[in-house]
Amino acid sequence: MGFLEPLQIFFMSIVGLVANPVNILILFGSVIMGIIFGATPGLTATLGVALLTTLTYGMDVSTAMVALMGIYVGGVYGGSYTAVLVNIPGTAASAATALDGYPLARKGQAGRALGLTTTASAIGTVIGMVFVVMLSPVISALALEFTSFEFFLLALFGIVISGTLTSQDLVYKGWIAGLIGLFLATIGRDSLQFFPRYTFGMSELEGGLDLVPVLIGAFGIPQIMQTIRDNFKISETSEFKKILPEWKTIGKNIPTILRSSLIGVGIGAVPGIGEDIAGWVSYGTAKKASKHPEEFGKGAVEAVIATETANNSCIGGAMIPLLNLGIPGSPPAAMLLGAFMLHGIQPGPMLNIDRPTFVLEITAILLLASIAMWVSGIFLSKQVVKVLKVPTSLFMPIIAVLCVIGSYALGMRVFNLYLMLPIGILAYFLSEMKYPIAPLIIGVILGDMCDQNLRRALMVSQGSFMPVFQRPVSLVLILVIAILIAGQIPAFQRFQVRVKEGVVSLFKKKEKSADNA
């Protein structure tokens, strides 16, 4: 495919989507639904994607992708509403936005703050989309050279890094969650030798665990239980007259936008991390780079732009490993992977061969979703804020019913409900004990890839692990995994500190010698 052909496919995809009024209605409907899910504390973008997945069963692939990408983009952006207006982030991704968005609202600039978050989020999504287009062919071509050992190590790296970075206190809790996910993925007949594992004679388990009920249970049930327990209510929101995009302020902060976009894309591409970490890292970096760091926390416009650009550009970053390697970069992307598989799309290195135009179609939808989000945010924000005044306790029974319908509708199997409920209760108690859920889900999703490729590689090498040390990519991956694990051992941490001090001391001696000379 030459240079002009992808552009032609991209613009033809946009024209095809825009020409169908049903697609436009679904796009705006799903974006607004995503904003409501993102803005309502207790609901998340991940849960929104999970529930909408169940409603897209009967749609064609193109329309279903419009709905799912729309709610994903709207959900990540929507958290900024309550972060700015009531100092309570609707999602973890907008937690950093509340630090300066709410002080701006307290100064009577709530409309200005929402205008900046809306525009920064739209720009971040578009920049993330550009990176999907640029990097996908490169990563996809590289992945075609991978052997089974590389795929096994890549899956293992995804689980280990996800567990390492998402743990709230002790890293091993993230690894344990990942191992639980790996165990759940082994249930059923294995695909290489067709041997039943952990089925206990139950025919329903022989095909393995269906991904959608597991995801709905893991993300939906804990949210419902936590919201009912906390009996959360939104207090009075700050008043705002109208939302303006403030292009002049955006223009002055272009370096911040570019830097935050790169941070968002980079963090989004790391498996299982997500938009919340992108927001915090971008906030910290913007504060360090700012000429007025003392204004951060008191209503700094730069901070609001940095966090919202980063968490929305993270969407594009999360799509890069998802589309090209079959590894989700964030929890909503994990749910999106389940939706892709439900519609017969298998992300990974073969995607560009099986469906050569699919990545470009997704990026076209991302662009349209960011435009729909900007229009909805600028013109419909007052109506969305009115919805937030409905008590969340009224939303929860509806969400619970949608969880049940969504799990049951997949194959019309009652067994899926028996599966969803214990997984949800397990996820709730793990969350209460501060075990992150993202590594568990990443383990379930990547477990099959991990298991199959390890066993296939050992069959080909006749039980030898030597090929791991003879291939550069395998060697790099196993070294990174070893350093990640060893980095939690106190003796290794002390060794790292000594090496760092030694290097710094060496550079200082060289500088002193150069000065004396």
XYZ file of C-alpha atoms in Angstrom:
517
model
C 0.000 0.000 0.000
C 1.525 3.342 -1.093
C 1.306 6.730 0.622
C -1.854 7.995 -1.065
C -3.894 4.808 -0.821
C -4.185 4.858 3.026
C -5.239 8.512 2.856
C -7.861 7.627 0.265
C -9.199 4.769 2.423
C -9.205 7.043 5.491
C -11.214 9.813 3.817
C -13.509 7.336 2.061
C -14.247 5.761 5.462
C -15.143 9.195 6.861
C -17.391 9.979 3.885
C -19.054 6.561 4.135
C -19.767 7.027 7.854
C -20.969 10.626 7.568
C -23.227 9.833 4.596
C -25.316 7.484 6.735
C -27.573 9.480 9.149
C -27.993 6.399 11.357
C -24.225 6.338 11.980
C -24.264 10.030 12.945
C -27.142 9.477 15.380
C -25.409 6.459 16.914
C -22.110 8.364 17.117
C -23.586 11.344 18.983
C -25.793 9.069 21.120
C -22.869 6.879 22.195
C -20.583 9.887 22.828
C -23.212 11.557 25.034
C -23.849 8.243 26.816
C -20.081 7.972 27.350
C -19.949 11.511 28.782
C -22.740 10.619 31.244
C -20.965 7.381 32.235
C -17.658 9.211 32.620
C -19.166 12.126 34.543
C -21.203 10.021 36.982
C -19.121 8.855 39.957
C -19.516 5.076 40.283
C -19.774 4.559 36.535
C -16.725 4.332 34.274
C -15.800 4.351 30.602
C -14.919 0.641 30.931
C -18.364 -0.219 32.281
C -19.957 1.886 29.543
C -18.054 -0.008 26.815
C -18.938 -3.326 28.528
C -22.658 -2.621 28.625
C -22.834 -1.131 25.148
C -21.016 -4.176 23.759
C -24.034 -6.271 24.649
C -26.319 -3.913 22.686
C -24.183 -4.127 19.528
C -24.687 -7.885 18.989
C -27.184 -7.315 16.172
C -25.332 -4.444 14.482
C -22.990 -4.737 11.523
C -19.294 -4.376 12.391
C -18.936 -0.792 11.131
C -21.926 0.548 13.102
C -20.886 -1.377 16.220
C -17.389 0.156 16.050
C -18.920 3.649 15.768
C -20.956 3.029 18.934
C -18.081 1.485 20.911
C -15.417 4.036 19.978
C -17.923 6.844 20.630
C -18.653 5.724 24.186
C -14.948 5.090 24.838
C -13.921 8.632 23.791
C -16.911 10.255 25.547
C -16.328 8.209 28.718
C -12.684 9.235 29.126
C -13.578 12.912 28.586
C -16.759 12.904 30.711
C -14.920 12.564 34.025
C -13.759 16.178 33.731
C -17.333 17.491 34.311
C -17.601 16.526 37.951
C -13.858 17.079 38.446
C -14.311 20.751 37.496
C -17.819 21.401 38.836
C -17.876 19.546 42.188
C -14.218 18.563 42.758
C -15.106 14.861 42.447
C -13.623 13.180 39.356
C -16.172 11.020 37.560
C -13.362 8.663 36.578
C -9.839 8.049 37.853
C -8.562 9.493 34.569
C -9.822 12.960 35.578
C -8.543 12.918 39.167
C -5.579 15.144 38.269
C -7.897 17.570 36.439
C -9.813 18.265 39.676
C -6.680 19.743 41.322
C -6.824 22.865 39.140
C -10.189 22.582 37.375
C -12.193 23.012 40.581
C -10.211 26.085 41.798
C -10.943 27.647 38.386
C -14.658 26.923 38.908
C -14.475 28.490 42.379
C -13.120 31.648 40.747
C -16.249 31.805 38.582
C -14.469 30.344 35.538
C -16.220 26.954 35.340
C -17.319 27.576 31.721
C -13.783 28.522 30.763
C -12.353 25.416 32.479
C -14.848 23.103 30.735
C -14.117 24.789 27.411
C -10.404 24.100 27.888
C -10.923 20.477 28.999
C -13.243 19.878 26.022
C -10.848 21.329 23.455
C -7.751 19.738 25.021
C -9.497 16.322 25.109
C -10.489 16.604 21.432
C -6.955 17.610 20.401
C -5.467 14.789 22.500
C -7.755 12.219 20.845
C -6.813 13.448 17.357
C -3.070 13.358 18.130
C -3.474 9.822 19.536
C -5.246 8.896 16.285
C -2.296 10.204 14.249
C 0.072 7.949 16.199
C -2.185 4.931 15.547
C -1.909 5.603 11.790
C 1.859 6.210 11.908
C 2.963 3.367 14.184
C 0.530 0.572 13.311
C 2.227 -0.486 10.031
C 5.661 -0.517 11.711
C 4.581 -2.541 14.770
C 2.465 -4.882 12.694
C 5.387 -5.606 10.315
C 7.720 -6.167 13.271
C 5.222 -8.495 14.983
C 5.047 -10.677 11.853
C 8.695 -11.600 12.521
C 7.889 -12.801 16.049
C 8.025 -16.508 16.889
C 6.047 -18.291 19.623
C 8.688 -17.466 22.264
C 8.369 -13.716 21.535
C 4.572 -13.841 21.764
C 4.770 -15.770 25.051
C 7.235 -13.264 26.523
C 5.220 -10.315 25.205
C 2.081 -11.635 26.932
C 4.054 -12.295 30.126
C 5.533 -8.779 29.966
C 2.009 -7.334 29.620
C 0.841 -9.113 32.771
C 3.980 -8.284 34.817
C 4.113 -4.571 33.837
C 0.380 -4.198 34.398
C 0.675 -5.752 37.872
C 3.745 -3.644 38.689
C 2.269 -0.273 37.718
C -1.342 -0.623 38.855
C -0.764 -1.875 42.412
C -1.811 0.660 45.032
C 0.556 -0.508 47.746
C 2.449 -3.803 47.285
C 3.533 -4.805 43.778
C 3.108 -8.518 44.429
C -0.640 -7.949 44.758
C -0.726 -6.931 41.089
C 1.251 -10.041 40.119
C -1.081 -12.267 42.159
C -4.084 -10.703 40.387
C -2.376 -11.414 37.052
C -1.740 -15.055 38.071
C -5.416 -15.455 39.024
C -6.299 -14.174 35.545
C -3.842 -16.634 33.970
C -5.405 -19.491 35.941
C -8.920 -18.530 34.820
C -7.680 -18.500 31.201
C -6.552 -22.132 31.444
C -10.059 -23.419 32.253
C -11.515 -25.495 29.409
C -10.096 -27.776 26.733
C -6.663 -26.649 25.599
C -6.497 -25.775 21.921
C -3.309 -27.743 21.125
C -4.100 -31.209 22.494
C -7.798 -30.778 23.321
C -7.237 -31.958 26.889
C -9.861 -30.795 29.482
C -8.444 -28.642 32.315
C -10.314 -27.681 35.497
C -13.704 -28.461 33.919
C -14.815 -30.822 36.747
C -16.949 -32.730 34.242
C -19.052 -29.646 33.434
C -19.733 -29.397 29.698
C -20.314 -25.615 30.008
C -16.656 -25.129 30.986
C -15.149 -27.178 28.155
C -15.098 -24.201 25.769
C -13.385 -22.037 28.399
C -14.735 -18.914 30.089
C -16.586 -16.471 27.836
C -14.760 -13.169 27.958
C -17.751 -10.805 28.025
C -19.414 -12.179 31.224
C -16.004 -12.206 32.919
C -15.378 -8.566 31.956
C -18.889 -7.427 32.901
C -18.607 -9.266 36.225
C -15.132 -7.892 37.000
C -15.939 -4.266 36.114
C -19.709 -4.026 36.672
C -20.476 -5.910 39.899
C -17.784 -4.199 42.075
C -18.918 -0.756 40.818
C -22.539 -1.501 41.712
C -21.632 -2.871 45.156
C -19.297 0.044 45.972
C -21.819 2.700 44.863
C -24.660 1.143 46.844
C -22.402 0.804 49.911
C -21.160 4.410 49.750
C -24.621 5.832 48.879
C -22.877 8.530 46.864
C -24.661 11.826 46.053
C -23.432 14.713 43.948
C -23.533 18.034 45.753
C -24.545 21.314 44.108
C -22.486 21.973 40.994
C -20.718 25.263 40.243
C -22.672 27.621 38.018
C -21.477 28.384 34.508
C -23.047 30.454 31.747
C -21.533 29.202 28.527
C -18.558 27.165 27.414
C -16.013 28.772 25.117
C -13.099 26.955 23.501
C -10.549 29.821 24.050
C -8.345 29.179 21.025
C -5.868 31.886 22.100
C -5.119 30.068 25.373
C -4.880 26.763 23.515
C -2.416 28.343 21.059
C -0.195 29.581 23.907
C -0.068 26.071 25.360
C 0.877 24.148 22.212
C 4.182 22.876 23.753
C 2.214 21.573 26.760
C -0.311 19.895 24.440
C 2.398 18.205 22.351
C 4.333 17.029 25.417
C 1.189 15.729 27.158
C 0.062 13.952 23.989
C 3.382 12.109 23.760
C 3.095 11.126 27.433
C -0.479 9.908 26.889
C 0.370 7.880 23.793
C 3.467 6.373 25.437
C 1.658 5.359 28.640
C -1.397 4.188 26.702
C 0.781 1.800 24.699
C 1.957 0.019 27.885
C -0.422 -2.913 28.571
C -3.069 -2.441 31.250
C -1.952 0.965 32.581
C -4.628 3.381 31.439
C -5.658 6.997 31.305
C -5.420 7.825 35.030
C -1.653 7.301 35.188
C -1.235 9.294 31.953
C -3.110 12.194 33.581
C -0.963 12.172 36.730
C 2.364 11.799 34.889
C 1.416 14.624 32.540
C 0.382 16.832 35.487
C 3.716 16.251 37.235
C 5.700 16.880 34.050
C 3.752 20.064 33.272
C 4.428 21.360 36.794
C 8.167 20.688 36.495
C 8.326 22.344 33.060
C 6.161 25.332 33.997
C 7.558 28.839 34.545
C 4.994 29.268 37.333
C 4.812 25.930 39.220
C 3.552 27.797 42.303
C 0.211 28.328 40.498
C -0.437 24.588 40.216
C -3.211 23.527 42.580
C -4.669 27.038 42.558
C -6.358 27.007 39.138
C -3.514 26.731 36.618
C -4.883 26.597 33.076
C -1.738 24.785 31.925
C -2.429 21.922 34.361
C -6.008 21.413 33.130
C -4.859 21.333 29.512
C -1.997 18.929 30.298
C -4.105 16.321 32.130
C -7.021 16.294 29.699
C -4.783 16.141 26.629
C -2.845 13.220 28.118
C -5.786 11.081 29.217
C -7.533 11.375 25.854
C -4.388 10.852 23.746
C -3.977 7.701 25.840
C -6.909 6.260 23.837
C -4.808 6.269 20.657
C -1.850 4.838 22.575
C -3.993 2.008 23.969
C -5.259 1.181 20.458
C -1.729 0.631 19.086
C -0.895 -2.620 20.984
C -4.556 -3.655 20.913
C -4.859 -3.556 17.124
C -1.360 -4.742 16.226
C -0.475 -7.215 18.978
C -3.852 -8.151 20.445
C -2.730 -6.720 23.814
C -5.001 -4.051 25.380
C -3.286 -0.903 26.612
C -5.961 0.084 29.168
C -9.026 -1.413 30.950
C -11.519 0.129 28.445
C -9.331 -1.215 25.625
C -9.507 -4.662 27.277
C -13.287 -4.480 27.073
C -12.982 -3.281 23.490
C -10.897 -6.371 22.707
C -13.777 -8.546 23.930
C -16.145 -6.554 21.698
C -13.858 -7.006 18.670
C -13.744 -10.776 19.203
C -17.507 -10.840 19.622
C -17.845 -9.304 16.167
C -15.426 -11.796 14.615
C -12.398 -9.480 14.529
C -9.142 -10.935 15.858
C -6.675 -8.095 16.626
C -2.993 -8.951 16.235
C -0.269 -9.182 13.590
C -2.620 -10.881 11.106
C -5.247 -8.116 11.336
C -3.650 -6.066 8.550
C -3.684 -9.145 6.313
C -7.194 -10.371 7.182
C -8.720 -6.857 7.182
C -6.279 -4.456 5.501
C -8.499 -1.373 5.959
C -9.706 -2.005 9.522
C -7.073 0.114 11.335
C -7.754 3.073 9.029
C -11.508 2.682 9.563
C -10.996 2.741 13.344
C -8.859 5.892 13.107
C -11.552 7.536 10.950
C -14.109 6.700 13.657
C -11.740 8.105 16.319
C -11.548 11.405 14.413
C -15.343 11.600 14.071
C -15.776 10.653 17.750
C -13.434 13.457 18.843
C -15.430 15.961 16.738
C -18.725 14.638 18.167
C -17.258 14.890 21.674
C -16.171 18.502 21.124
C -19.571 19.520 19.693
C -21.443 17.717 22.502
C -19.139 19.193 25.146
C -19.461 22.759 23.889
C -23.199 22.830 23.117
C -24.842 20.163 25.310
C -22.916 20.394 28.582
C -25.749 22.094 30.520
C -28.132 19.261 29.632
C -25.547 16.641 30.652
C -25.027 18.386 33.996
C -28.799 18.155 34.639
C -28.572 14.359 34.226
C -25.855 14.287 36.904
C -28.379 15.579 39.452
C -30.231 12.252 39.240
C -29.085 10.207 42.297
C -26.610 7.484 41.316
C -28.614 5.030 43.438
C -31.310 5.263 40.747
C -28.792 4.404 38.024
C -27.515 1.274 39.742
C -30.582 -0.991 39.343
C -30.588 -0.129 35.628
C -26.879 -0.923 35.396
C -27.437 -4.222 37.244
C -30.215 -5.233 34.819
C -28.007 -4.308 31.841
C -25.171 -6.445 33.298
C -27.523 -9.438 33.571
C -28.963 -8.928 30.068
C -25.505 -8.404 28.601
C -24.091 -11.605 30.059
C -27.161 -13.693 29.219
C -27.534 -12.350 25.668
C -24.165 -13.843 24.701
C -25.355 -17.202 23.356
C -28.520 -17.034 25.510
C -26.697 -19.009 28.202
C -27.877 -18.963 31.817
C -24.458 -20.355 32.736
C -22.923 -16.961 31.864
C -24.883 -15.455 34.774
C -23.453 -18.117 37.125
C -20.044 -17.107 35.786
C -20.524 -13.319 36.004
C -21.692 -13.266 39.625
C -18.785 -15.111 41.358
C -16.242 -13.289 39.183
C -17.854 -9.992 40.218
C -17.856 -10.892 43.921
C -14.229 -12.059 43.673
C -13.293 -8.777 41.940
C -15.107 -6.766 44.639
C -13.235 -8.410 47.518
C -9.922 -8.188 45.654
C -10.556 -4.439 45.144
C -11.348 -4.041 48.838
C -8.001 -5.687 49.677
C -6.299 -3.319 47.162
C -5.567 -5.994 44.575
C -5.826 -4.257 41.167
C -8.394 -5.701 38.750
C -6.662 -4.633 35.525
C -3.876 -7.300 35.766
C -6.523 -9.979 36.448
C -8.357 -9.021 33.260
C -5.115 -8.735 31.288
C -4.245 -12.233 32.587
C -7.582 -13.646 31.396
C -7.204 -11.998 27.981
C -3.531 -12.819 27.437
C -3.644 -16.222 29.188
C -4.519 -18.106 26.030
C -1.764 -16.348 24.062
C 0.722 -17.026 26.870
C -0.211 -20.710 27.275
C -0.466 -21.658 23.596
C 2.724 -19.934 22.504
C 4.842 -21.283 25.358
C 3.738 -24.861 24.712
C 4.031 -24.523 20.928
C 7.526 -23.036 21.276
C 8.654 -25.868 23.581
C 7.233 -28.463 21.174
C 9.189 -26.939 18.277
C 12.425 -26.606 20.295
C 11.945 -30.091 21.834
C 11.722 -28.697 25.348
C 14.683 -26.319 25.108
C 14.582 -22.692 26.308
C 17.795 -21.825 24.438
C 15.986 -20.041 21.526
C 14.937 -17.368 24.059
C 18.593 -16.384 24.471
C 19.401 -16.612 20.760
C 16.811 -14.116 19.465
C 17.334 -10.366 20.189
C 13.673 -9.483 20.876
C 13.237 -12.482 23.220
C 16.437 -11.592 25.035
C 15.370 -7.961 25.536
C 11.917 -8.994 26.774
C 13.242 -11.552 29.262
C 15.816 -9.043 30.585
C 13.093 -6.392 31.063
C 10.834 -8.903 32.864
C 13.742 -10.053 35.076
C 14.632 -6.430 35.987
C 10.962 -5.632 36.754
C 10.733 -8.589 39.142
C 14.205 -8.159 40.652
C 13.481 -4.429 41.122
C 11.139 -5.345 43.996
C 13.885 -7.211 45.903
C 15.562 -4.934 48.547
C 19.083 -6.233 47.772
C 18.650 -5.438 44.068
C 17.242 -1.988 44.936
C 20.352 -1.267 47.065
C 22.532 -2.480 44.165
C 20.698 -0.098 41.768
C 21.279 2.828 44.163
C 25.012 2.005 44.431
C 25.339 1.763 40.623
C 23.514 5.103 40.216
C 25.743 6.790 42.807
C 28.834 5.313 41.157
C 27.836 6.636 37.715
C 27.046 10.113 39.105
C 30.385 10.165 40.971
C 32.236 9.134 37.785
C 30.641 11.965 35.777
C 31.459 14.492 38.514
C 35.121 13.394 38.519
C 35.268 13.768 34.730
C 33.713 17.246 34.913
C 36.226 18.250 37.613
C 39.133 16.926 35.527
C 37.870 18.844 32.489
C 37.588 22.057 34.551
C 41.136 21.654 35.939
C 42.489 21.020 32.430
